[in-house]
């Protein structure tokens, strides 16, 4: 009986020790991965931050998507313990694409500056609500300009950018007009209601 009790006590102490060893091993692996990530991902992290700051996801979507794809691939390879060479290869591709995306995005924003200002003005006039057709058409021209610019088709991109600017200006004017018309109709309707209420026959209660 005493022997069994001693064995139970021994096992009760051994189990936590094994669990602690497993936890320590997991922590060590996580720390090693973290340190390795810091060594390998520095340049790619810098390029990703720069691409994000330049709004590359919006103004250079294809290049940004490619760069992000390679970046995620490198992360997965690190998590799965793949070779350093494989991780480095993915990170090199990621850095190249993200750097390209940043450059394209900066140039695109310069090319589209007038169109983007027109879009901002149209948005302030609630063109998406009061001039939906004109707004949607201008949005298509803007998206096309971004796509053509990223593809290196500068003349076509410039043409689309001009069309987008013109479209947003038209949308702004239509929105202002429709907004005032809607407000005028509302005021007239209220006036009519008040007039009817004023001259309506009084009923005795």
Short mmCIF file of C-alpha atoms in Angstrom, two decimals:
data_model
loop_
_atom_site.label_atom_id
_atom_site.label_comp_id
_atom_site.label_asym_id
_atom_site.label_seq_id
_atom_site.Cartn_x
_atom_site.Cartn_y
_atom_site.Cartn_z
CA UNK A 1 0.00 0.00 0.00
CA UNK A 2 2.79 2.39 0.92
CA UNK A 3 4.58 1.47 -2.28
CA UNK A 4 1.51 2.38 -4.37
CA UNK A 5 1.11 5.68 -2.53
CA UNK A 6 4.74 6.52 -3.16
CA UNK A 7 4.37 5.73 -6.85
CA UNK A 8 1.29 7.97 -7.10
CA UNK A 9 3.15 10.83 -5.47
CA UNK A 10 6.07 10.33 -7.81
CA UNK A 11 3.80 10.43 -10.85
CA UNK A 12 2.02 13.53 -9.57
CA UNK A 13 5.33 15.37 -9.40
CA UNK A 14 6.60 13.97 -12.69
CA UNK A 15 3.56 15.08 -14.73
CA UNK A 16 3.89 18.82 -14.03
CA UNK A 17 7.61 18.53 -14.69
CA UNK A 18 6.91 17.04 -18.12
CA UNK A 19 4.30 19.70 -18.84
CA UNK A 20 6.69 22.44 -17.79
CA UNK A 21 9.36 21.01 -20.05
CA UNK A 22 6.92 21.00 -22.97
CA UNK A 23 5.92 24.60 -22.25
CA UNK A 24 9.53 25.65 -22.04
CA UNK A 25 10.25 23.93 -25.33
CA UNK A 26 7.33 25.70 -27.03
CA UNK A 27 8.45 29.05 -25.64
CA UNK A 28 11.99 28.45 -26.82
CA UNK A 29 10.74 27.62 -30.31
CA UNK A 30 8.57 30.74 -30.38
CA UNK A 31 11.48 32.88 -29.21
CA UNK A 32 13.76 31.38 -31.84
CA UNK A 33 11.16 32.04 -34.56
CA UNK A 34 10.73 35.60 -33.33
CA UNK A 35 14.47 36.24 -33.40
CA UNK A 36 14.81 34.63 -36.82
CA UNK A 37 11.89 36.66 -38.13
CA UNK A 38 13.54 39.85 -36.97
CA UNK A 39 16.69 38.95 -38.86
CA UNK A 40 14.98 37.91 -42.08
CA UNK A 41 11.95 40.19 -42.43
CA UNK A 42 13.52 43.59 -41.77
CA UNK A 43 13.72 44.80 -45.37
CA UNK A 44 10.36 43.31 -46.34
CA UNK A 45 8.71 44.91 -43.30
CA UNK A 46 10.16 48.27 -44.29
CA UNK A 47 8.88 47.94 -47.85
CA UNK A 48 5.45 46.81 -46.65
CA UNK A 49 5.17 49.83 -44.36
CA UNK A 50 6.23 52.15 -47.18
CA UNK A 51 3.74 50.59 -49.60
CA UNK A 52 0.94 50.91 -47.06
CA UNK A 53 1.82 54.54 -46.37
CA UNK A 54 1.77 55.36 -50.09
CA UNK A 55 -1.69 53.74 -50.43
CA UNK A 56 -0.31 51.19 -52.85
CA UNK A 57 -3.21 48.84 -52.18
CA UNK A 58 -5.46 51.41 -53.88
CA UNK A 59 -3.14 52.94 -56.47
CA UNK A 60 -1.00 49.92 -57.40
CA UNK A 61 -3.29 47.01 -56.50
CA UNK A 62 -1.72 44.31 -58.68
CA UNK A 63 1.85 44.93 -57.51
CA UNK A 64 0.75 45.29 -53.90
CA UNK A 65 -1.20 42.03 -54.09
CA UNK A 66 1.83 40.20 -55.50
CA UNK A 67 4.12 41.60 -52.85
CA UNK A 68 1.68 40.71 -50.09
CA UNK A 69 1.32 37.19 -51.48
CA UNK A 70 5.08 36.56 -51.33
CA UNK A 71 5.23 38.13 -47.86
CA UNK A 72 2.53 35.79 -46.53
CA UNK A 73 4.29 32.85 -48.18
CA UNK A 74 7.47 33.71 -46.29
CA UNK A 75 5.52 33.90 -43.02
CA UNK A 76 3.98 30.48 -43.60
CA UNK A 77 7.36 28.99 -44.49
CA UNK A 78 8.83 30.34 -41.25
CA UNK A 79 5.95 28.92 -39.20
CA UNK A 80 6.36 25.52 -40.83
CA UNK A 81 10.11 25.45 -40.33
CA UNK A 82 10.99 25.54 -44.02
CA UNK A 83 14.51 26.26 -45.23
CA UNK A 84 16.04 29.71 -44.78
CA UNK A 85 16.73 29.84 -48.51
CA UNK A 86 13.04 29.37 -49.31
CA UNK A 87 12.03 32.09 -46.85
CA UNK A 88 14.65 34.49 -48.20
CA UNK A 89 13.54 33.87 -51.78
CA UNK A 90 9.93 34.75 -50.92
CA UNK A 91 11.01 37.84 -48.99
CA UNK A 92 13.17 39.06 -51.85
CA UNK A 93 10.23 38.82 -54.23
CA UNK A 94 7.99 40.51 -51.67
CA UNK A 95 10.40 43.42 -51.22
CA UNK A 96 10.77 43.92 -54.96
CA UNK A 97 7.03 43.95 -55.61
CA UNK A 98 6.23 46.16 -52.63
CA UNK A 99 8.92 48.65 -53.59
CA UNK A 100 7.54 48.70 -57.11
CA UNK A 101 4.04 49.19 -55.74
CA UNK A 102 5.18 52.18 -53.68
CA UNK A 103 6.80 53.88 -56.67
CA UNK A 104 3.77 53.28 -58.87
CA UNK A 105 1.38 54.52 -56.19
CA UNK A 106 3.29 57.78 -55.67
CA UNK A 107 3.32 58.46 -59.41
CA UNK A 108 -0.36 57.51 -59.73
CA UNK A 109 -1.42 59.92 -57.01
CA UNK A 110 0.43 62.70 -58.80
CA UNK A 111 -1.18 61.82 -62.13
CA UNK A 112 -4.62 61.60 -60.54
CA UNK A 113 -4.33 64.59 -58.21
CA UNK A 114 -6.91 66.68 -60.10
CA UNK A 115 -9.30 63.74 -60.42
CA UNK A 116 -8.93 62.89 -56.74
CA UNK A 117 -9.66 66.48 -55.74
CA UNK A 118 -12.73 66.45 -57.97
CA UNK A 119 -13.80 63.18 -56.36
CA UNK A 120 -13.41 64.68 -52.90
CA UNK A 121 -15.56 67.67 -53.88
CA UNK A 122 -18.19 65.41 -55.41
CA UNK A 123 -18.24 63.27 -52.27
CA UNK A 124 -18.77 66.40 -50.16
CA UNK A 125 -21.81 67.16 -52.33
CA UNK A 126 -23.09 63.61 -51.67
CA UNK A 127 -22.86 62.76 -55.34
CA UNK A 128 -23.03 59.04 -54.61
CA UNK A 129 -26.60 59.63 -53.39
CA UNK A 130 -27.79 62.59 -55.47
CA UNK A 131 -25.96 61.81 -58.74
CA UNK A 132 -25.40 58.07 -58.59
CA UNK A 133 -25.15 57.51 -62.36
CA UNK A 134 -22.55 60.23 -62.89
CA UNK A 135 -20.64 59.20 -59.78
CA UNK A 136 -20.45 55.54 -60.77
CA UNK A 137 -19.30 56.43 -64.28
CA UNK A 138 -16.53 58.64 -62.90
CA UNK A 139 -15.48 55.87 -60.52
CA UNK A 140 -15.09 53.51 -63.49
CA UNK A 141 -12.84 56.03 -65.27
CA UNK A 142 -10.75 56.43 -62.13
CA UNK A 143 -10.32 52.68 -61.68
CA UNK A 144 -9.38 52.35 -65.34
CA UNK A 145 -6.80 55.14 -65.02
CA UNK A 146 -5.20 53.36 -62.06
CA UNK A 147 -5.12 50.05 -63.90
CA UNK A 148 -3.63 51.50 -67.08
CA UNK A 149 -1.05 53.50 -65.16
CA UNK A 150 0.13 50.41 -63.30
CA UNK A 151 0.36 48.55 -66.61
CA UNK A 152 2.65 51.28 -67.95
CA UNK A 153 0.14 52.71 -70.42
CA UNK A 154 0.72 56.35 -69.53
CA UNK A 155 -1.16 58.06 -72.42
CA UNK A 156 -4.27 55.95 -71.85
CA UNK A 157 -4.00 56.51 -68.09
CA UNK A 158 -3.84 60.28 -68.60
CA UNK A 159 -6.92 60.18 -70.82
CA UNK A 160 -8.86 58.18 -68.24
CA UNK A 161 -7.71 60.49 -65.47
CA UNK A 162 -9.07 63.49 -67.36
CA UNK A 163 -12.35 61.66 -67.94
CA UNK A 164 -12.56 60.83 -64.25
CA UNK A 165 -11.99 64.45 -63.26
CA UNK A 166 -14.64 65.66 -65.70
CA UNK A 167 -17.03 62.97 -64.52
CA UNK A 168 -16.66 63.86 -60.86
CA UNK A 169 -17.15 67.56 -61.60
CA UNK A 170 -20.35 66.74 -63.47
CA UNK A 171 -21.46 64.51 -60.63
CA UNK A 172 -20.84 67.33 -58.16
CA UNK A 173 -22.98 69.78 -60.14
CA UNK A 174 -25.78 67.29 -60.66
CA UNK A 175 -25.71 66.39 -56.98
CA UNK A 176 -25.93 70.03 -55.91
CA UNK A 177 -28.82 70.60 -58.31
CA UNK A 178 -30.68 67.48 -57.21
CA UNK A 179 -30.03 68.24 -53.57
CA UNK A 180 -31.57 71.70 -53.86
CA UNK A 181 -34.47 70.36 -55.91
CA UNK A 182 -35.13 67.72 -53.27
CA UNK A 183 -34.98 70.35 -50.55
CA UNK A 184 -37.29 72.66 -52.54
CA UNK A 185 -39.79 69.84 -53.03
CA UNK A 186 -39.68 69.10 -49.32
CA UNK A 187 -40.34 72.74 -48.43
CA UNK A 188 -43.20 72.97 -50.93
CA UNK A 189 -44.71 69.76 -49.58
CA UNK A 190 -44.50 71.09 -46.03
CA UNK A 191 -46.07 74.38 -47.09
CA UNK A 192 -48.91 72.53 -48.79
CA UNK A 193 -49.52 70.47 -45.67
CA UNK A 194 -49.60 73.59 -43.50
CA UNK A 195 -51.97 75.28 -45.95
CA UNK A 196 -54.33 72.32 -45.93
CA UNK A 197 -54.22 72.16 -42.16
CA UNK A 198 -54.95 75.89 -41.88
CA UNK A 199 -58.01 75.85 -44.14
CA UNK A 200 -59.33 72.44 -43.20
CA UNK A 201 -62.86 72.60 -41.69
CA UNK A 202 -62.89 72.38 -37.92
CA UNK A 203 -64.90 69.48 -36.51
CA UNK A 204 -66.88 69.81 -33.30
CA UNK A 205 -66.06 67.39 -30.56
#
